[in-house]
Amino acid sequence: MSMQKQDQTQSWSGLGVGTDRKSFLDKVSAQIPDYDAEQAAEAVFCALTEELPGGLVQHLRDQLPPDVRPMLGACHRHRGEEPAKMDRDDFYLMVANHLNAEPENVRLVLHGVFAALHTQIVEAEAQKIEHQLPKWLQGTWAAARLQIDRPA
């Protein structure tokens, strides 16, 4: 009788499957190597928290590894302000300005951060988030979850 070697994946004790800040940022870097992973994640998280209801942001935060959670906190420029619903152009511009990137590259950044984020949360939470996103952002969220349609 042969014994099969089982691969063990690091995990933390939260609801999601995330491991830690370094592994999350490594996943972001792998997706978008031309951008600073931490800055990209913060830019996307800042804009995302403007779009999602507060309760859903808290559920998402609870699933993240403890050392990633502060990255999902309200953007330092917007603390104390009410989240404002944005249209697509405003959302993309917010991410571009935060990251000091060209607006035409924002979809690539969103896809990269979303793909890394999907590795940190459970599928049920990913689906809840998708349903709360505006239609113009749902496609990028779903494509990143399914690891398809990566922008060039």
PDB file of C-alpha atoms in Angstrom, residues 11 13-14 17 30 32 42-44 47-48 52 55 57 73 86 93 98 103-104 108 115 118:
ATOM      1  CA  SER A  11      -4.319  28.811   6.396  1.00  0.00           C
ATOM      2  CA  SER A  13      -8.475  30.506  11.413  1.00  0.00           C
ATOM      3  CA  GLY A  14     -10.919  32.934   9.795  1.00  0.00           C
ATOM      4  CA  VAL A  17      -8.843  30.782   2.876  1.00  0.00           C
ATOM      5  CA  ALA A  30       2.036  38.092  -9.751  1.00  0.00           C
ATOM      6  CA  ILE A  32       0.204  43.102 -11.935  1.00  0.00           C
ATOM      7  CA  GLU A  42      -5.089  50.040  -1.209  1.00  0.00           C
ATOM      8  CA  ALA A  43      -6.291  51.982  -4.266  1.00  0.00           C
ATOM      9  CA  VAL A  44      -8.774  49.270  -5.228  1.00  0.00           C
ATOM     10  CA  ALA A  47     -12.716  52.642  -4.206  1.00  0.00           C
ATOM     11  CA  LEU A  48     -14.410  49.320  -3.426  1.00  0.00           C
ATOM     12  CA  LEU A  52     -20.175  48.352  -1.128  1.00  0.00           C
ATOM     13  CA  GLY A  55     -22.085  45.606   6.430  1.00  0.00           C
ATOM     14  CA  VAL A  57     -17.361  45.565   3.788  1.00  0.00           C
ATOM     15  CA  GLY A  73     -10.082  50.086   6.148  1.00  0.00           C
ATOM     16  CA  MET A  86     -19.806  56.699  -8.243  1.00  0.00           C
ATOM     17  CA  LEU A  93     -10.452  57.813 -11.888  1.00  0.00           C
ATOM     18  CA  HIS A  98      -4.786  56.918  -5.845  1.00  0.00           C
ATOM     19  CA  PRO A 103      -7.081  55.442 -16.276  1.00  0.00           C
ATOM     20  CA  GLU A 104      -6.881  53.001 -19.208  1.00  0.00           C
ATOM     21  CA  LEU A 108      -5.937  45.541 -15.322  1.00  0.00           C
ATOM     22  CA  ALA A 115      -8.005  37.886  -8.441  1.00  0.00           C
ATOM     23  CA  HIS A 118     -10.667  35.936  -4.402  1.00  0.00           C
TER      24      HIS A 118
END
